[in-house]
PDB file of C-alpha atoms in Angstrom:
ATOM      1  CA  UNK A   1      18.492  26.776  89.637  1.00  0.00           C
ATOM      2  CA  UNK A   2      17.627  28.806  86.579  1.00  0.00           C
ATOM      3  CA  UNK A   3      18.507  25.827  84.386  1.00  0.00           C
ATOM      4  CA  UNK A   4      16.157  23.597  86.339  1.00  0.00           C
ATOM      5  CA  UNK A   5      13.246  26.033  85.996  1.00  0.00           C
ATOM      6  CA  UNK A   6      13.980  26.571  82.305  1.00  0.00           C
ATOM      7  CA  UNK A   7      13.863  22.816  81.721  1.00  0.00           C
ATOM      8  CA  UNK A   8      10.494  22.583  83.465  1.00  0.00           C
ATOM      9  CA  UNK A   9       9.191  25.527  81.448  1.00  0.00           C
ATOM     10  CA  UNK A  10      10.379  23.922  78.211  1.00  0.00           C
ATOM     11  CA  UNK A  11       8.722  20.605  79.096  1.00  0.00           C
ATOM     12  CA  UNK A  12       5.471  22.406  80.017  1.00  0.00           C
ATOM     13  CA  UNK A  13       5.514  24.375  76.734  1.00  0.00           C
ATOM     14  CA  UNK A  14       6.042  21.164  74.756  1.00  0.00           C
ATOM     15  CA  UNK A  15       3.159  19.400  76.475  1.00  0.00           C
ATOM     16  CA  UNK A  16       0.896  22.446  76.091  1.00  0.00           C
ATOM     17  CA  UNK A  17       1.758  22.681  72.369  1.00  0.00           C
ATOM     18  CA  UNK A  18       0.991  19.008  71.837  1.00  0.00           C
ATOM     19  CA  UNK A  19      -2.362  19.355  73.640  1.00  0.00           C
ATOM     20  CA  UNK A  20      -3.244  22.452  71.590  1.00  0.00           C
ATOM     21  CA  UNK A  21      -2.353  20.654  68.341  1.00  0.00           C
ATOM     22  CA  UNK A  22      -4.492  17.671  69.330  1.00  0.00           C
ATOM     23  CA  UNK A  23      -7.485  19.840  70.164  1.00  0.00           C
ATOM     24  CA  UNK A  24      -7.113  21.789  66.920  1.00  0.00           C
ATOM     25  CA  UNK A  25      -6.905  18.590  64.890  1.00  0.00           C
ATOM     26  CA  UNK A  26      -9.975  17.143  66.611  1.00  0.00           C
ATOM     27  CA  UNK A  27     -12.055  20.286  66.007  1.00  0.00           C
ATOM     28  CA  UNK A  28     -11.058  20.487  62.322  1.00  0.00           C
ATOM     29  CA  UNK A  29     -11.742  16.779  61.882  1.00  0.00           C
ATOM     30  CA  UNK A  30     -15.190  17.106  63.435  1.00  0.00           C
ATOM     31  CA  UNK A  31     -16.125  20.195  61.380  1.00  0.00           C
ATOM     32  CA  UNK A  32     -14.877  18.547  58.173  1.00  0.00           C
ATOM     33  CA  UNK A  33     -17.040  15.498  58.745  1.00  0.00           C
ATOM     34  CA  UNK A  34     -20.052  17.671  59.586  1.00  0.00           C
ATOM     35  CA  UNK A  35     -19.646  19.535  56.258  1.00  0.00           C
ATOM     36  CA  UNK A  36     -19.154  16.274  54.408  1.00  0.00           C
ATOM     37  CA  UNK A  37     -22.320  14.851  55.950  1.00  0.00           C
ATOM     38  CA  UNK A  38     -24.275  17.970  54.958  1.00  0.00           C
ATOM     39  CA  UNK A  39     -22.987  17.787  51.366  1.00  0.00           C
ATOM     40  CA  UNK A  40     -23.879  14.121  51.166  1.00  0.00           C
ATOM     41  CA  UNK A  41     -27.425  14.735  52.350  1.00  0.00           C
ATOM     42  CA  UNK A  42     -27.855  17.601  49.850  1.00  0.00           C
ATOM     43  CA  UNK A  43     -27.682  15.149  46.959  1.00  0.00           C
ATOM     44  CA  UNK A  44     -29.406  12.267  48.668  1.00  0.00           C
ATOM     45  CA  UNK A  45     -32.968  13.373  47.837  1.00  0.00           C
ATOM     46  CA  UNK A  46     -32.362  14.089  44.145  1.00  0.00           C
ATOM     47  CA  UNK A  47     -33.516  10.905  42.444  1.00  0.00           C
ATOM     48  CA  UNK A  48     -34.911  12.637  39.350  1.00  0.00           C
ATOM     49  CA  UNK A  49     -32.599  10.947  36.860  1.00  0.00           C
ATOM     50  CA  UNK A  50     -34.540   8.442  34.763  1.00  0.00           C
ATOM     51  CA  UNK A  51     -31.581   7.128  32.761  1.00  0.00           C
ATOM     52  CA  UNK A  52     -32.159   9.087  29.544  1.00  0.00           C
ATOM     53  CA  UNK A  53     -30.111  11.989  28.312  1.00  0.00           C
ATOM     54  CA  UNK A  54     -31.495  15.047  26.487  1.00  0.00           C
ATOM     55  CA  UNK A  55     -29.834  14.212  23.165  1.00  0.00           C
ATOM     56  CA  UNK A  56     -30.927  10.557  23.145  1.00  0.00           C
ATOM     57  CA  UNK A  57     -34.114  11.410  21.254  1.00  0.00           C
ATOM     58  CA  UNK A  58     -32.239  12.752  18.199  1.00  0.00           C
ATOM     59  CA  UNK A  59     -31.056  10.220  15.627  1.00  0.00           C
ATOM     60  CA  UNK A  60     -27.312   9.969  15.246  1.00  0.00           C
ATOM     61  CA  UNK A  61     -25.932  11.429  12.017  1.00  0.00           C
ATOM     62  CA  UNK A  62     -22.740   9.735  10.984  1.00  0.00           C
ATOM     63  CA  UNK A  63     -20.571  10.063   7.938  1.00  0.00           C
ATOM     64  CA  UNK A  64     -18.883   6.870   6.908  1.00  0.00           C
ATOM     65  CA  UNK A  65     -15.754   6.821   4.789  1.00  0.00           C
ATOM     66  CA  UNK A  66     -15.440   4.149   2.104  1.00  0.00           C
ATOM     67  CA  UNK A  67     -12.268   2.209   2.683  1.00  0.00           C
ATOM     68  CA  UNK A  68     -12.076   0.161  -0.528  1.00  0.00           C
ATOM     69  CA  UNK A  69     -10.559   2.829  -2.801  1.00  0.00           C
ATOM     70  CA  UNK A  70      -7.953   3.992  -0.357  1.00  0.00           C
ATOM     71  CA  UNK A  71      -7.035   0.432   0.489  1.00  0.00           C
ATOM     72  CA  UNK A  72      -6.178  -0.268  -3.166  1.00  0.00           C
ATOM     73  CA  UNK A  73      -4.186   2.961  -3.459  1.00  0.00           C
ATOM     74  CA  UNK A  74      -2.289   2.132  -0.301  1.00  0.00           C
ATOM     75  CA  UNK A  75      -1.436  -1.358  -1.537  1.00  0.00           C
ATOM     76  CA  UNK A  76      -0.178   0.060  -4.848  1.00  0.00           C
ATOM     77  CA  UNK A  77       1.932   2.621  -3.030  1.00  0.00           C
ATOM     78  CA  UNK A  78       3.278  -0.137  -0.777  1.00  0.00           C
ATOM     79  CA  UNK A  79       4.248  -2.265  -3.778  1.00  0.00           C
ATOM     80  CA  UNK A  80       6.044   0.671  -5.388  1.00  0.00           C
ATOM     81  CA  UNK A  81       7.972   1.464  -2.224  1.00  0.00           C
ATOM     82  CA  UNK A  82       8.902  -2.203  -1.806  1.00  0.00           C
ATOM     83  CA  UNK A  83      10.222  -2.324  -5.381  1.00  0.00           C
ATOM     84  CA  UNK A  84      12.236   0.852  -4.824  1.00  0.00           C
ATOM     85  CA  UNK A  85      13.655  -0.519  -1.568  1.00  0.00           C
ATOM     86  CA  UNK A  86      14.659  -3.810  -3.198  1.00  0.00           C
ATOM     87  CA  UNK A  87      16.347  -1.918  -6.071  1.00  0.00           C
ATOM     88  CA  UNK A  88      18.303   0.169  -3.560  1.00  0.00           C
ATOM     89  CA  UNK A  89      19.314  -2.967  -1.673  1.00  0.00           C
ATOM     90  CA  UNK A  90      20.573  -4.590  -4.896  1.00  0.00           C
ATOM     91  CA  UNK A  91      22.595  -1.472  -5.781  1.00  0.00           C
ATOM     92  CA  UNK A  92      24.119  -1.320  -2.312  1.00  0.00           C
ATOM     93  CA  UNK A  93      24.987  -5.016  -2.411  1.00  0.00           C
ATOM     94  CA  UNK A  94      26.704  -4.556  -5.802  1.00  0.00           C
ATOM     95  CA  UNK A  95      28.707  -1.585  -4.521  1.00  0.00           C
ATOM     96  CA  UNK A  96      29.698  -3.496  -1.394  1.00  0.00           C
ATOM     97  CA  UNK A  97      30.880  -6.514  -3.401  1.00  0.00           C
ATOM     98  CA  UNK A  98      32.949  -4.270  -5.686  1.00  0.00           C
ATOM     99  CA  UNK A  99      34.512  -2.573  -2.656  1.00  0.00           C
ATOM    100  CA  UNK A 100      35.366  -5.957  -1.130  1.00  0.00           C
ATOM    101  CA  UNK A 101      36.938  -7.147  -4.425  1.00  0.00           C
ATOM    102  CA  UNK A 102      39.071  -3.988  -4.621  1.00  0.00           C
ATOM    103  CA  UNK A 103      40.181  -4.352  -1.014  1.00  0.00           C
ATOM    104  CA  UNK A 104      41.074  -8.011  -1.495  1.00  0.00           C
ATOM    105  CA  UNK A 105      43.062  -7.275  -4.660  1.00  0.00           C
ATOM    106  CA  UNK A 106      44.932  -4.424  -2.955  1.00  0.00           C
ATOM    107  CA  UNK A 107      45.741  -6.635   0.032  1.00  0.00           C
ATOM    108  CA  UNK A 108      46.892  -9.434  -2.261  1.00  0.00           C
ATOM    109  CA  UNK A 109      49.184  -7.020  -4.121  1.00  0.00           C
ATOM    110  CA  UNK A 110      50.671  -5.764  -0.861  1.00  0.00           C
ATOM    111  CA  UNK A 111      51.197  -9.322   0.314  1.00  0.00           C
ATOM    112  CA  UNK A 112      53.076 -10.189  -2.893  1.00  0.00           C
ATOM    113  CA  UNK A 113      55.267  -7.085  -2.545  1.00  0.00           C
ATOM    114  CA  UNK A 114      56.197  -7.864   1.040  1.00  0.00           C
ATOM    115  CA  UNK A 115      56.872 -11.556   0.360  1.00  0.00           C
ATOM    116  CA  UNK A 116      59.220 -10.724  -2.523  1.00  0.00           C
ATOM    117  CA  UNK A 117      61.179  -8.161  -0.512  1.00  0.00           C
ATOM    118  CA  UNK A 118      61.811 -10.438   2.442  1.00  0.00           C
ATOM    119  CA  UNK A 119      65.321 -11.821   2.676  1.00  0.00           C
ATOM    120  CA  UNK A 120      66.381 -14.630   4.881  1.00  0.00           C
ATOM    121  CA  UNK A 121      69.408 -14.013   7.002  1.00  0.00           C
ATOM    122  CA  UNK A 122      71.186 -17.091   8.165  1.00  0.00           C
ATOM    123  CA  UNK A 123      73.326 -17.114  11.220  1.00  0.00           C
ATOM    124  CA  UNK A 124      76.599 -18.818  10.637  1.00  0.00           C
ATOM    125  CA  UNK A 125      77.965 -20.093  13.953  1.00  0.00           C
ATOM    126  CA  UNK A 126      81.376 -20.678  12.428  1.00  0.00           C
ATOM    127  CA  UNK A 127      82.054 -16.973  11.833  1.00  0.00           C
TER     128      UNK A 127
END
Protein backbone atom coordinates (compact mmCIF):
# COMPACT_ATOMS: atom_id res chain seq x y z
CA UNK A 1 0.00 0.00 0.00
CA UNK A 2 2.88 2.33 0.70
CA UNK A 3 4.15 1.79 -2.84
CA UNK A 4 0.78 2.75 -4.27
CA UNK A 5 0.62 5.98 -2.27
CA UNK A 6 4.23 6.82 -3.12
CA UNK A 7 3.47 6.42 -6.82
CA UNK A 8 0.49 8.77 -6.52
CA UNK A 9 2.59 11.28 -4.60
CA UNK A 10 5.32 11.12 -7.25
CA UNK A 11 2.80 11.64 -10.06
CA UNK A 12 1.22 14.58 -8.18
CA UNK A 13 4.66 16.17 -7.58
CA UNK A 14 5.52 15.82 -11.28
CA UNK A 15 2.27 17.44 -12.39
CA UNK A 16 2.62 20.22 -9.80
CA UNK A 17 6.22 20.90 -10.94
CA UNK A 18 5.16 21.08 -14.58
CA UNK A 19 2.32 23.50 -13.72
CA UNK A 20 4.68 25.67 -11.65
CA UNK A 21 7.23 25.75 -14.49
CA UNK A 22 4.53 26.74 -16.98
CA UNK A 23 3.25 29.55 -14.78
CA UNK A 24 6.79 30.82 -14.17
CA UNK A 25 7.56 30.78 -17.89
CA UNK A 26 4.34 32.63 -18.71
CA UNK A 27 4.98 35.34 -16.11
CA UNK A 28 8.59 35.88 -17.26
CA UNK A 29 7.48 35.95 -20.89
CA UNK A 30 4.81 38.54 -20.15
CA UNK A 31 7.15 40.76 -18.09
CA UNK A 32 9.86 40.53 -20.77
CA UNK A 33 7.48 41.68 -23.47
CA UNK A 34 6.19 44.51 -21.27
CA UNK A 35 9.78 45.76 -20.76
CA UNK A 36 10.50 45.39 -24.46
CA UNK A 37 7.40 47.39 -25.33
CA UNK A 38 8.42 50.14 -22.89
CA UNK A 39 11.95 50.30 -24.35
CA UNK A 40 10.56 50.48 -27.86
CA UNK A 41 8.25 53.36 -27.00
CA UNK A 42 11.11 55.25 -25.29
CA UNK A 43 12.84 55.71 -28.64
CA UNK A 44 9.73 56.07 -30.74
CA UNK A 45 9.29 59.82 -30.17
CA UNK A 46 12.90 60.81 -30.86
CA UNK A 47 12.82 61.88 -34.50
CA UNK A 48 15.41 64.65 -34.11
CA UNK A 49 17.95 63.17 -36.51
CA UNK A 50 18.10 65.24 -39.69
CA UNK A 51 20.62 63.07 -41.54
CA UNK A 52 23.73 65.19 -40.95
CA UNK A 53 26.58 64.36 -38.63
CA UNK A 54 28.53 66.90 -36.54
CA UNK A 55 31.77 66.49 -38.48
CA UNK A 56 30.15 66.78 -41.92
CA UNK A 57 30.67 70.55 -41.97
CA UNK A 58 34.49 70.27 -41.79
CA UNK A 59 36.35 69.68 -45.05
CA UNK A 60 38.18 66.39 -45.27
CA UNK A 61 41.97 66.65 -45.07
CA UNK A 62 43.64 63.82 -46.89
CA UNK A 63 47.25 63.08 -47.63
CA UNK A 64 47.80 61.32 -50.91
CA UNK A 65 50.91 59.28 -51.61
CA UNK A 66 52.45 59.50 -55.08
CA UNK A 67 52.68 56.04 -56.53
CA UNK A 68 54.82 56.68 -59.62
CA UNK A 69 58.25 56.69 -57.93
CA UNK A 70 57.66 53.63 -55.83
CA UNK A 71 56.18 51.79 -58.78
CA UNK A 72 59.41 52.26 -60.76
CA UNK A 73 61.54 51.19 -57.79
CA UNK A 74 59.41 48.12 -57.30
CA UNK A 75 59.69 47.14 -60.96
CA UNK A 76 63.48 47.53 -60.83
CA UNK A 77 63.66 45.43 -57.69
CA UNK A 78 61.43 42.82 -59.35
CA UNK A 79 63.70 42.67 -62.40
CA UNK A 80 66.77 42.22 -60.21
CA UNK A 81 65.16 39.43 -58.21
CA UNK A 82 64.02 37.72 -61.42
CA UNK A 83 67.57 37.86 -62.81
CA UNK A 84 68.97 36.44 -59.57
CA UNK A 85 66.37 33.66 -59.57
CA UNK A 86 67.12 32.73 -63.18
CA UNK A 87 70.88 32.66 -62.43
CA UNK A 88 70.25 30.34 -59.48
CA UNK A 89 68.07 28.10 -61.64
CA UNK A 90 70.81 27.87 -64.30
CA UNK A 91 73.42 26.98 -61.65
CA UNK A 92 71.18 24.31 -60.15
CA UNK A 93 70.44 22.85 -63.58
CA UNK A 94 74.18 22.67 -64.35
CA UNK A 95 74.90 20.95 -61.03
CA UNK A 96 72.06 18.50 -61.60
CA UNK A 97 73.29 17.60 -65.09
CA UNK A 98 76.82 17.03 -63.78
CA UNK A 99 75.46 14.80 -61.01
CA UNK A 100 73.44 12.79 -63.54
CA UNK A 101 76.51 12.39 -65.81
CA UNK A 102 78.60 11.14 -62.87
CA UNK A 103 75.90 8.70 -61.81
CA UNK A 104 75.50 7.37 -65.34
CA UNK A 105 79.26 6.91 -65.76
CA UNK A 106 79.53 5.12 -62.41
CA UNK A 107 76.63 2.83 -63.31
CA UNK A 108 78.16 2.12 -66.71
CA UNK A 109 81.48 1.21 -65.07
CA UNK A 110 79.76 -1.12 -62.63
CA UNK A 111 77.84 -2.73 -65.46
CA UNK A 112 81.07 -3.39 -67.39
CA UNK A 113 82.70 -4.90 -64.29
CA UNK A 114 79.81 -7.25 -63.63
CA UNK A 115 79.48 -8.32 -67.28
CA UNK A 116 83.18 -9.19 -67.49
CA UNK A 117 83.13 -11.23 -64.28
CA UNK A 118 80.17 -13.36 -65.26
CA UNK A 119 81.01 -16.89 -66.31
CA UNK A 120 78.69 -19.23 -68.04
CA UNK A 121 78.37 -22.66 -66.55
CA UNK A 122 77.15 -25.30 -68.90
CA UNK A 123 75.46 -28.40 -67.69
CA UNK A 124 76.79 -31.47 -69.35
CA UNK A 125 74.15 -34.21 -69.24
CA UNK A 126 76.69 -36.83 -70.21
CA UNK A 127 78.68 -36.50 -66.97
